[in-house]
XYZ file of C-alpha atoms in Angstrom:
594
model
C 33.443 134.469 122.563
C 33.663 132.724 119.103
C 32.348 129.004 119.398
C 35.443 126.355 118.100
C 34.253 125.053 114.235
C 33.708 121.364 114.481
C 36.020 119.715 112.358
C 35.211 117.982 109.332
C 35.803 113.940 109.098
C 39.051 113.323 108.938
C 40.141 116.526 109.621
C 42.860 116.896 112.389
C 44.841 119.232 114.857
C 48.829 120.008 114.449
C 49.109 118.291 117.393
C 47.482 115.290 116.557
C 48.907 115.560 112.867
C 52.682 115.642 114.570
C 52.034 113.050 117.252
C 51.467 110.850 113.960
C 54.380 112.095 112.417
C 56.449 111.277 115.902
C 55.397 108.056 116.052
C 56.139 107.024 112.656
C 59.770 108.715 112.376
C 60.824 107.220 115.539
C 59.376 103.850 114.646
C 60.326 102.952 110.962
C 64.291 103.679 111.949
C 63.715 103.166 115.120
C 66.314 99.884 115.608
C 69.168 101.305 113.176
C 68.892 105.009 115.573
C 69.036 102.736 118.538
C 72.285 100.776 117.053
C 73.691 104.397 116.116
C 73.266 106.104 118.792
C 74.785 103.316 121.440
C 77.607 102.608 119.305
C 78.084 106.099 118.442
C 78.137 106.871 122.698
C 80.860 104.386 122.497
C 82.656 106.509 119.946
C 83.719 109.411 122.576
C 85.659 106.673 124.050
C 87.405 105.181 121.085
C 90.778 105.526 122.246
C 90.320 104.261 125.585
C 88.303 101.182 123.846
C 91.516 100.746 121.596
C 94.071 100.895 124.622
C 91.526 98.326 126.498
C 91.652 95.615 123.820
C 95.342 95.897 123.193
C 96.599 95.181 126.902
C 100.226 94.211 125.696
C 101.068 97.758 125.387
C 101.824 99.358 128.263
C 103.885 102.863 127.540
C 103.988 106.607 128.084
C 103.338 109.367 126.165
C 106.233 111.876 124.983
C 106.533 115.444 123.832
C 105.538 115.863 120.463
C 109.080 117.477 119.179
C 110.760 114.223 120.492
C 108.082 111.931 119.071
C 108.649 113.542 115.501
C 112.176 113.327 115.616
C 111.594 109.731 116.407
C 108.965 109.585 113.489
C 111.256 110.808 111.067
C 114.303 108.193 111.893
C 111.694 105.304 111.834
C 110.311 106.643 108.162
C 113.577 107.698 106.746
C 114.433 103.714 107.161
C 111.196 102.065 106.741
C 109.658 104.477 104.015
C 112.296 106.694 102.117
C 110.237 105.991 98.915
C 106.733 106.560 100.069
C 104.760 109.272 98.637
C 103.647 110.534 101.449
C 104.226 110.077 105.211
C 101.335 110.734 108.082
C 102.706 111.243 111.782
C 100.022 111.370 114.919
C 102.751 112.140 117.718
C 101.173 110.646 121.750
C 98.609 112.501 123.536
C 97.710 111.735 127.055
C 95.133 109.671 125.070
C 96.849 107.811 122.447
C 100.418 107.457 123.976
C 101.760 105.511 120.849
C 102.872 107.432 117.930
C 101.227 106.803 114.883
C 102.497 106.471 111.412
C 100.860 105.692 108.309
C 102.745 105.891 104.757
C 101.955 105.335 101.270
C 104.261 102.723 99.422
C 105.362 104.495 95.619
C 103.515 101.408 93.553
C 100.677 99.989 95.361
C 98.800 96.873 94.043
C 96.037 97.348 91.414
C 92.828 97.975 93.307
C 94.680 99.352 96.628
C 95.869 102.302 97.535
C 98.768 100.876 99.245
C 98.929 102.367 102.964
C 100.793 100.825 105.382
C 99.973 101.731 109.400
C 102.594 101.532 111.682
C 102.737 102.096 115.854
C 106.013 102.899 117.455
C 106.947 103.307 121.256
C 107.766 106.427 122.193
C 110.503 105.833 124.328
C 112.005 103.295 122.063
C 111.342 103.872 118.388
C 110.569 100.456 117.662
C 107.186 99.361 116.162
C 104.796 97.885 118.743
C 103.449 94.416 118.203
C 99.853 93.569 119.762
C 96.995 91.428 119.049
C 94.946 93.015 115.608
C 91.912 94.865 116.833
C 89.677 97.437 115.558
C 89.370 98.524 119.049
C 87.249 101.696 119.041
C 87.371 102.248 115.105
C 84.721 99.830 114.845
C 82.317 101.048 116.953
C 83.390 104.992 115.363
C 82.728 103.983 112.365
C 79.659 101.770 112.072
C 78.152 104.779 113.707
C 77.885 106.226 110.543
C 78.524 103.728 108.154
C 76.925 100.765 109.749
C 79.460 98.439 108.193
C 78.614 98.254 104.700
C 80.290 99.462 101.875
C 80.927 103.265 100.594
C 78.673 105.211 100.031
C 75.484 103.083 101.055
C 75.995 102.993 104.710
C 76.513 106.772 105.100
C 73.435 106.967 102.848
C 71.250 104.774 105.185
C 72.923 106.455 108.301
C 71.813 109.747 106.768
C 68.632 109.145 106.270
C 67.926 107.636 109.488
C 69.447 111.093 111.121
C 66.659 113.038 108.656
C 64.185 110.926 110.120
C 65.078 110.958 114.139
C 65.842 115.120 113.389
C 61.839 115.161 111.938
C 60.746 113.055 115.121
C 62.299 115.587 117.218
C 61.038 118.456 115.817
C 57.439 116.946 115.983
C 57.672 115.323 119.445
C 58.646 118.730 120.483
C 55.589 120.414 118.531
C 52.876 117.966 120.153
C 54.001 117.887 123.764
C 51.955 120.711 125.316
C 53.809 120.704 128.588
C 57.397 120.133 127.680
C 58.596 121.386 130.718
C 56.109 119.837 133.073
C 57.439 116.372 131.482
C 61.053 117.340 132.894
C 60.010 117.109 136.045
C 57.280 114.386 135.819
C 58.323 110.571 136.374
C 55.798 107.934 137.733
C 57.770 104.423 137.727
C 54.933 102.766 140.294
C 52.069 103.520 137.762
C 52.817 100.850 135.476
C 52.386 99.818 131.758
C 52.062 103.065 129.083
C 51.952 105.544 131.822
C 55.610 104.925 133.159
C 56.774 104.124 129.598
C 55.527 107.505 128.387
C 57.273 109.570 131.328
C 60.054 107.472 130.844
C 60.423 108.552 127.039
C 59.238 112.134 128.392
C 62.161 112.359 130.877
C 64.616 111.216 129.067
C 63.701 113.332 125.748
C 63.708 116.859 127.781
C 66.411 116.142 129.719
C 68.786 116.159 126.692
C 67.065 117.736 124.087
C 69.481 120.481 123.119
C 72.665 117.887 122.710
C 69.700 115.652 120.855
C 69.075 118.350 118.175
C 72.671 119.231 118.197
C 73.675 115.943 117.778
C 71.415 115.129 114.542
C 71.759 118.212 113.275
C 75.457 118.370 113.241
C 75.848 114.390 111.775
C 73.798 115.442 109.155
C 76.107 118.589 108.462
C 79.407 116.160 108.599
C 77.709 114.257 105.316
C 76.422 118.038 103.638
C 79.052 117.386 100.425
C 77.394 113.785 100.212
C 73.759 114.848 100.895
C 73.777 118.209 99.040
C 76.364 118.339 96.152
C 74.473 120.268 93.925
C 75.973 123.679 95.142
C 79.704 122.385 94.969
C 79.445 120.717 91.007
C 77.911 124.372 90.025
C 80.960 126.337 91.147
C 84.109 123.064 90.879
C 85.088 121.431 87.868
C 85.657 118.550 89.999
C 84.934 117.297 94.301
C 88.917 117.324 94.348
C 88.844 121.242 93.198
C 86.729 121.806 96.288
C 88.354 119.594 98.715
C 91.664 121.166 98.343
C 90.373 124.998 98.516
C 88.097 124.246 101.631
C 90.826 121.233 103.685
C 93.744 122.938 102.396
C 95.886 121.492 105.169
C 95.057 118.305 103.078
C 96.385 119.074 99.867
C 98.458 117.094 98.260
C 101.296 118.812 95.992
C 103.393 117.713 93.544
C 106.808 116.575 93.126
C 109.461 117.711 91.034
C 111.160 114.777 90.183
C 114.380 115.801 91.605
C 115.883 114.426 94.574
C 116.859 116.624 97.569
C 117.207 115.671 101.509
C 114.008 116.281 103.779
C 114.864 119.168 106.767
C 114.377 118.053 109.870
C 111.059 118.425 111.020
C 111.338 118.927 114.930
C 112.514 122.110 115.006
C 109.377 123.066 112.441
C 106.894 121.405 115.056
C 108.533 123.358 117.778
C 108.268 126.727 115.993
C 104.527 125.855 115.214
C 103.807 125.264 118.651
C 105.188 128.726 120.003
C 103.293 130.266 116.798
C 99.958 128.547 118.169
C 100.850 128.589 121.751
C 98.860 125.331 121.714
C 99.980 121.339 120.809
C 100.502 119.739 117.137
C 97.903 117.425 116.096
C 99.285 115.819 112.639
C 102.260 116.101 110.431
C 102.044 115.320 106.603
C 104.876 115.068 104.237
C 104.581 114.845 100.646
C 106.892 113.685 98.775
C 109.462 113.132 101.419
C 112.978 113.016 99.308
C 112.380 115.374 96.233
C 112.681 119.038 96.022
C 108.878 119.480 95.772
C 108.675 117.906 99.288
C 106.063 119.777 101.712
C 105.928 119.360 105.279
C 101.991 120.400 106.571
C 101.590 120.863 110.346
C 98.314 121.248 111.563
C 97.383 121.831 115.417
C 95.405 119.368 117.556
C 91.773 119.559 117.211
C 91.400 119.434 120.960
C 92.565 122.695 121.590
C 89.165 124.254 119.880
C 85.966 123.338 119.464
C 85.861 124.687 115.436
C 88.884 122.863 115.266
C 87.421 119.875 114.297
C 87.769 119.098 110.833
C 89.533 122.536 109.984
C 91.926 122.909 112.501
C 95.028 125.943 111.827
C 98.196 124.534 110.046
C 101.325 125.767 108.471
C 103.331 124.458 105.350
C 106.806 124.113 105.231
C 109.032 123.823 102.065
C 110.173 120.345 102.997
C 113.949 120.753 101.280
C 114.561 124.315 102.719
C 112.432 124.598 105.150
C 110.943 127.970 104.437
C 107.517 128.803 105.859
C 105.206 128.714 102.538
C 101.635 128.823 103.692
C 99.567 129.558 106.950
C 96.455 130.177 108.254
C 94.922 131.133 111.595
C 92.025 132.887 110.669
C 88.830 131.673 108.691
C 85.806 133.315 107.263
C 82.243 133.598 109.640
C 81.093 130.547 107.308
C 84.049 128.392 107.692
C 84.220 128.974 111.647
C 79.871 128.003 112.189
C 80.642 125.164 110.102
C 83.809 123.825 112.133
C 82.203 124.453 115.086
C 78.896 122.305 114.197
C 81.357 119.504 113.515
C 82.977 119.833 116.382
C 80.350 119.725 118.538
C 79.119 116.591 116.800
C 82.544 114.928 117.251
C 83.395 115.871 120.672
C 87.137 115.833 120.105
C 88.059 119.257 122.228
C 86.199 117.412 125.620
C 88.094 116.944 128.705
C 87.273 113.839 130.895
C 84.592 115.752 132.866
C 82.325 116.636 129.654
C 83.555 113.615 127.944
C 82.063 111.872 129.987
C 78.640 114.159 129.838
C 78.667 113.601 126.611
C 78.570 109.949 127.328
C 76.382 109.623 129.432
C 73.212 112.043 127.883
C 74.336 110.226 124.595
C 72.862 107.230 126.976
C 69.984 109.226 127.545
C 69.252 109.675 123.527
C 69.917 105.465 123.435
C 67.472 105.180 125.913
C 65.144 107.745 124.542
C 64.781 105.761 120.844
C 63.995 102.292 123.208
C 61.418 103.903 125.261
C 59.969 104.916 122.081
C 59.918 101.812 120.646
C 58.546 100.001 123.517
C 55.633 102.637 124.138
C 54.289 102.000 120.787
C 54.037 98.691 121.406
C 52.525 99.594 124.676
C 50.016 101.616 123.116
C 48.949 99.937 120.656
C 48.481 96.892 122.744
C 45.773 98.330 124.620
C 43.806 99.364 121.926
C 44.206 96.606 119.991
C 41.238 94.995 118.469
C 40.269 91.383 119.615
C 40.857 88.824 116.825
C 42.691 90.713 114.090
C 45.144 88.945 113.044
C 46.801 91.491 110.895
C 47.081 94.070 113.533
C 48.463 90.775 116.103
C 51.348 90.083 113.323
C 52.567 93.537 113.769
C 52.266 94.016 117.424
C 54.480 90.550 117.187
C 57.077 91.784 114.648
C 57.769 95.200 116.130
C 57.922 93.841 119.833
C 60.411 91.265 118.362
C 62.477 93.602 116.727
C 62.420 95.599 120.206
C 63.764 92.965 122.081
C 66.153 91.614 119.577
C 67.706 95.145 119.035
C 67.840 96.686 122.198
C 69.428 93.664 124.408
C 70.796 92.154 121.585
C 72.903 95.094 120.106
C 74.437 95.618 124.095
C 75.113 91.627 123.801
C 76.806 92.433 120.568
C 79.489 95.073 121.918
C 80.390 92.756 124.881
C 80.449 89.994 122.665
C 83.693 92.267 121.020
C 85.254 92.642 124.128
C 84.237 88.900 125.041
C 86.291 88.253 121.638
C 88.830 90.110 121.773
C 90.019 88.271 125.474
C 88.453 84.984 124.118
C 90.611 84.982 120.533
C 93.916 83.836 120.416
C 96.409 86.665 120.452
C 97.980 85.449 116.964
C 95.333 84.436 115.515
C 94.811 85.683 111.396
C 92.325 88.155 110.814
C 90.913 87.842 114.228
C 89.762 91.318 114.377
C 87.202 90.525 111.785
C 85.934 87.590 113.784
C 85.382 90.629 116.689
C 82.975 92.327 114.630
C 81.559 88.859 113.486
C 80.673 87.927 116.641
C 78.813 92.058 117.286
C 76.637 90.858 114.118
C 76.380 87.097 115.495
C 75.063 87.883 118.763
C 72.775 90.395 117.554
C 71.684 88.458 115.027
C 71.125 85.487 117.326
C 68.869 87.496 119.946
C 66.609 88.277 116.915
C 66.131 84.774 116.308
C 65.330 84.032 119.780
C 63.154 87.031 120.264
C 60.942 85.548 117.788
C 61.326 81.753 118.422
C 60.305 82.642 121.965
C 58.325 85.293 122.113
C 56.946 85.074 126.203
C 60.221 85.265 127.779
C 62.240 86.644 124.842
C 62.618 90.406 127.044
C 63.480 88.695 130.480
C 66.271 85.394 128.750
C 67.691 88.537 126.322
C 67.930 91.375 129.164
C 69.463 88.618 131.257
C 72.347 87.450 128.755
C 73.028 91.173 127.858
C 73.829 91.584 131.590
C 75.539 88.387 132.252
C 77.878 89.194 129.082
C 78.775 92.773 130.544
C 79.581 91.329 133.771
C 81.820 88.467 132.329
C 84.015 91.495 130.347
C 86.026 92.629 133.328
C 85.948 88.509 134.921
C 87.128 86.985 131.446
C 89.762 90.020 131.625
C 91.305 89.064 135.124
C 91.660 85.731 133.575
C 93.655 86.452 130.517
C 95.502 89.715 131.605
C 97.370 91.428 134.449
C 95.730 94.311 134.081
C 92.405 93.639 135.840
C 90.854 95.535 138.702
C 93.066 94.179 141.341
C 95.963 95.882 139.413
C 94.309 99.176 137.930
C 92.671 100.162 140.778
C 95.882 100.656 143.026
C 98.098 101.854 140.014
C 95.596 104.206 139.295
C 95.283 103.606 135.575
C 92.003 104.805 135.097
C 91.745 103.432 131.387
C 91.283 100.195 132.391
C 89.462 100.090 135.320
C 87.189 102.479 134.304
C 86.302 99.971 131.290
C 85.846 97.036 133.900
C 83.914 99.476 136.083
C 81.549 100.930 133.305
C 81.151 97.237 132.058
C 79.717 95.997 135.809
C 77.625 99.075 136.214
C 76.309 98.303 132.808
C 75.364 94.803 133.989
C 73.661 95.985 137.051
C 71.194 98.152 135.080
C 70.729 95.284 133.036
C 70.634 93.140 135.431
C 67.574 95.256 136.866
C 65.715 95.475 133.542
C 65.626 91.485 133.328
C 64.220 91.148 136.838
C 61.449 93.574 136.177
C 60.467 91.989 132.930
C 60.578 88.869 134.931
C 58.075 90.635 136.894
C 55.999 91.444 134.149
C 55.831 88.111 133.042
C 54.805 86.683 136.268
C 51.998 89.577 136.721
C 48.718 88.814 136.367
C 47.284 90.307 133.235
C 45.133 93.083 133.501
C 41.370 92.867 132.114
C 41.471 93.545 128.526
C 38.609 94.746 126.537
C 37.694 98.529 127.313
C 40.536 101.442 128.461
C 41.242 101.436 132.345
C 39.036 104.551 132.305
C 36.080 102.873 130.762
C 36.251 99.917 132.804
C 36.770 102.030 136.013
C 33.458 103.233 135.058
C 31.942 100.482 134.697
C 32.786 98.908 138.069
C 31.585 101.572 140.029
C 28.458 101.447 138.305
C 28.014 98.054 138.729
C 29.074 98.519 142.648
C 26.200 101.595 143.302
C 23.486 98.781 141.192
C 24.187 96.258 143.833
C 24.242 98.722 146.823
C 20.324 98.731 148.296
C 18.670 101.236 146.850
C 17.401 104.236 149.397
C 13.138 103.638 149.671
C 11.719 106.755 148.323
C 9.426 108.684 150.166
C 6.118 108.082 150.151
C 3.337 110.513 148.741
C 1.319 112.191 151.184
C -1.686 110.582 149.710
C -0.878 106.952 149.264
C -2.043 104.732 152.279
C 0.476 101.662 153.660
C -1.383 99.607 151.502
C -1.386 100.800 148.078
C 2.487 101.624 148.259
C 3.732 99.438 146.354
C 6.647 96.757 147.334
C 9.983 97.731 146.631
C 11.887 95.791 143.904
C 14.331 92.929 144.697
C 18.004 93.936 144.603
C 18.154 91.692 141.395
C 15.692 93.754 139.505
C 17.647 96.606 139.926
C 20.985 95.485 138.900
C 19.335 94.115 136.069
C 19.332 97.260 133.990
C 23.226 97.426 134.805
C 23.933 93.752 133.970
C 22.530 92.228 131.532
C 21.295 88.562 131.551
C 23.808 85.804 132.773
C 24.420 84.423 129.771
C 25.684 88.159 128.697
C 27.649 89.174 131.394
C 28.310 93.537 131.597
C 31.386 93.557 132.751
C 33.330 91.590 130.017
C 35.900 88.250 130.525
C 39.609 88.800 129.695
C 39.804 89.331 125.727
C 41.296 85.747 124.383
C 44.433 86.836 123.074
C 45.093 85.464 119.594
C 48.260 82.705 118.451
C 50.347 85.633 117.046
C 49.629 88.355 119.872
C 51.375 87.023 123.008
C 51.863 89.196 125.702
C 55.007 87.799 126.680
C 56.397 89.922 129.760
C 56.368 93.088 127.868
C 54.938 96.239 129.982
């Protein structure tokens, strides 16, 4: 058998090469993948968030043929000038029906789009407090509330770097599937961190690498334009060949009465055998006016952003463009996106979706806190460099993960909290995500010994005040939801305590932590192990050895004290072997951190 090479200085495995890679992926965007992925678990709720923190609107959904005919009245007297119209009709999840038109002569600088929510059953626009609801959460998911394009950049390249910390975490585990089943809370410290961030990256790691992937494919015109400027003259040229369902046409300056677009939406259905998603009307009034029905993107997975749709002539009516069918490329890349977005999940795997979205939350925290944990115990006494980063990144931990859950129930804390008519109180929602985040950073590093247990602790006492504050501002608490059976709302008081309880949990046992006495520092456990037990069989009496045959009672000689023969285990008292607790330096606490 061919002896192994030694390796040169230096000179290292894959696996050791890729565990270095792992580490420093996960780490460097370690708190914006944390903020992403929680607020982006949030996203496959965003309607039910929406309906939560608007309780004033209380109504049922209709059929869509209805709810367009209803559209059209509303639009036809609100809008007859607008250049285009957008109707969403209800859907067991979004009861209302939405409208959204564009006025003829917007301001400079605006694009002039007006929203609009109408009852179903009444046709009148619904009046409720101003929220973004679950929009904000959706979208700083992937935009992380800054301005076009540089939040989609940053959220981009964040998703490069978690999709290169998967691929090498998965290269430098050696028993991948071992790790599914392995979980050892009682041992403590790095060892229950590690299975921890073991457990929970097996036990979703298809829907993790799905789930990067497929965000990074949503942003592929943004990331990777090169390919679409050598074949378009222009972005628009290839937006309205690929989304043609989103093309806008244009009018012939001559005016001519809009058909009635029920009786299209019921023909499209039959056609489809399957429900309308959204109607768009260009140029509502002239004889160039085209009426584009496209089905709902929950009744396919490809169907997410390339869903089938039909175009009417809007002044005769006459069926002027289809499609069904799509080429092998267009179908893989509608159903990446749709995988990513979720939108074809019923309750049971929306809700699976959820929850091993959780799991990937949890999985970029465990990471963060084992390298803290790590690097903790081999720290080296005294450096101060090496103490100002163990400080910064366990400050950053804490302030990010408990401070980003404070954040979303400080929204829904707002959003009870806020006067109902108060101006531009849906920006003070997301004001106080970024102010309570923002504030557990500052404490994090103002008190860095109990920053984990106080933060932990005020994430859970804020997600158990959400449903409380609720009962207190609205009829529509638990007492009430639970016997109507309207599962949107208590569910959201429900999740919310749950949510607390596991919080609740995690600020006990870093209360623990804190209170723990703290191991001996100095050498690994294993090395110090050793040296215990060597120092126990020194100071055990040492068996007399046998005598040779030749030696008479008199010239054997005396066996040595016990002290002589620890001595060549310890050395002198002043230079005790087994070494005191290593002084831990002004900028190194250990705070109650694992």
């Amino acid at each position: 058998m061919k002896a192994a090479q030694p390796k040169a200085p230096g000179e290292e495995g894959l696996r050791q090469s890729m565990s270095w890679l792992h580490t420093w992926a996960g780490l460097i965007f370690g708190w914006v993948l944390f903020a992403m992925f929680l607020t982006g678990s949030l996203a496959f709720f965003r309607p039910e968030i929406t309906r939560w923190m608007q309780p004033e609107i209380q109504v049922q959904p209709v059929p869509a043929v209805q709810a367009v005919e209803t559209a059209q009245r509303y639009l036809a007297d609100h809008a007859p000038d607008a250049r285009r119209w957008f109707i969403t009709p209800p859907s067991d999840r979004e009861p209302l029906i939405q409208l959204l038109y564009q006025t003829p002569k917007p301001k400079p600088g605006e694009r002039g789009f007006v929203r609009v929510k109408l009852d179903p059953a009444t046709g009148q626009a619904v009046t409720a407090r101003q929220t973004r609801g679950g929009d904000f959460f959706y979208r700083f998911h992937f935009e992380l509330e800054t301005a076009f394009p540089w939040g989609r950049w940053l959220a981009s390249i964040a998703g490069m770097f978690m999709l290169v910390a998967i691929i090498s975490g998965i290269i430098t585990h050696k028993k991948i599937f071992a790790d599914f089943f392995t979980f050892r809370p009682k041992k403590g410290g790095q060892r229950a961190w590690m299975d921890g961030h073991n457990v929970l990256s097996v036990l979703g790691l298809p829907f993790h690498l799905m789930i990067t992937f497929s965000g990074l494919v949503l942003f592929m015109v943004m990331l990777m334009p090169a390919g679409i400027l050598a074949v378009y003259d222009t972005p628009r040229d290839y937006t309205n060949e690929v989304f043609k369902s989103s093309q806008v046409t244009p009018p012939q300056n001559r005016p001519a009465p809009l058909v009635a677009i029920a009786p299209l939406v019921e023909q499209a259905q039959q056609h489809w055998q399957g429900r309308l998603g959204r109607v768009t009307v260009n140029n509502p009034g002239d004889a160039g006016a085209t009426i584009t029905l496209v089905r709902s993107v929950s009744d396919g997975v490809s169907y997410g952003l390339l869903a089938p749709y039909m175009r009417f002539d809007g002044a005769t009516g006459a069926l002027q463009e289809a499609q069904d069918e799509r080429s092998a490329t267009a179908a893989t890349a509608g159903v990446i996106t749709g995988l990513h977005l979720g939108l074809f999940a019923e309750p049971v795997l929306r809700w699976l979706y959820f929850l091993v979205s959780l799991a990937g939350t949890a999985m970029v925290a465990t990471g963060l806190v084992l390298w803290i944990a790590k690097r903790r115990q081999k720290a080296r006494p005294g450096d101060a460099r090496e103490a100002f980063s163990l400080r910064l990144v366990d400050g950053l931990n804490a302030g990010t993960i408990a401070g980003v859950v404070f954040g979303v129930a400080a929204v829904f804390l707002a959003n009870r909290l806020l006067p109902a008519d108060m101006p531009g109180r849906q920006v003070w929602e997301v004001r106080a995500f970024f102010l309570a985040w923002g504030g557990s950073l500052v404490y994090a590093f103002l008190f860095p010994r109990r920053k984990w247990r106080d933060l932990l602790a005020v994430a859970a006492a804020a997600l158990a005040l959400v449903p409380v504050v609720n009962a207190l501002t609205t009829d529509r608490h638990l007492g009430v939801s639970l016997p109507q059976g309207d599962w949107v709302m208590a569910g959201f008081d429900l999740t919310c305590l749950a949510s607390a309880l596991v919080f609740g949990w995690m600020a006990r046992r870093a209360a623990m932590a804190r209170q723990a006495p703290a191991r001996t520092a100095g050498k690994p456990r294993a090395a110090r192990s050793e040296t215990v037990k060597a120092a126990v069989a020194a100071a055990a009496p040492a068996a007399p050895p046998a005598a040779p045959p030749a030696a008479t009672p008199a010239a054997t000689p005396a066996a040595p004290p016990a002290a002589s023969s620890t001595a060549a285990v310890f050395p002198a008292p002043q230079e005790p072997a087994i070494p005191a607790a290593r002084p831990q330096t002004p900028l190194e606490p250990r705070g109650e951190t694992p």
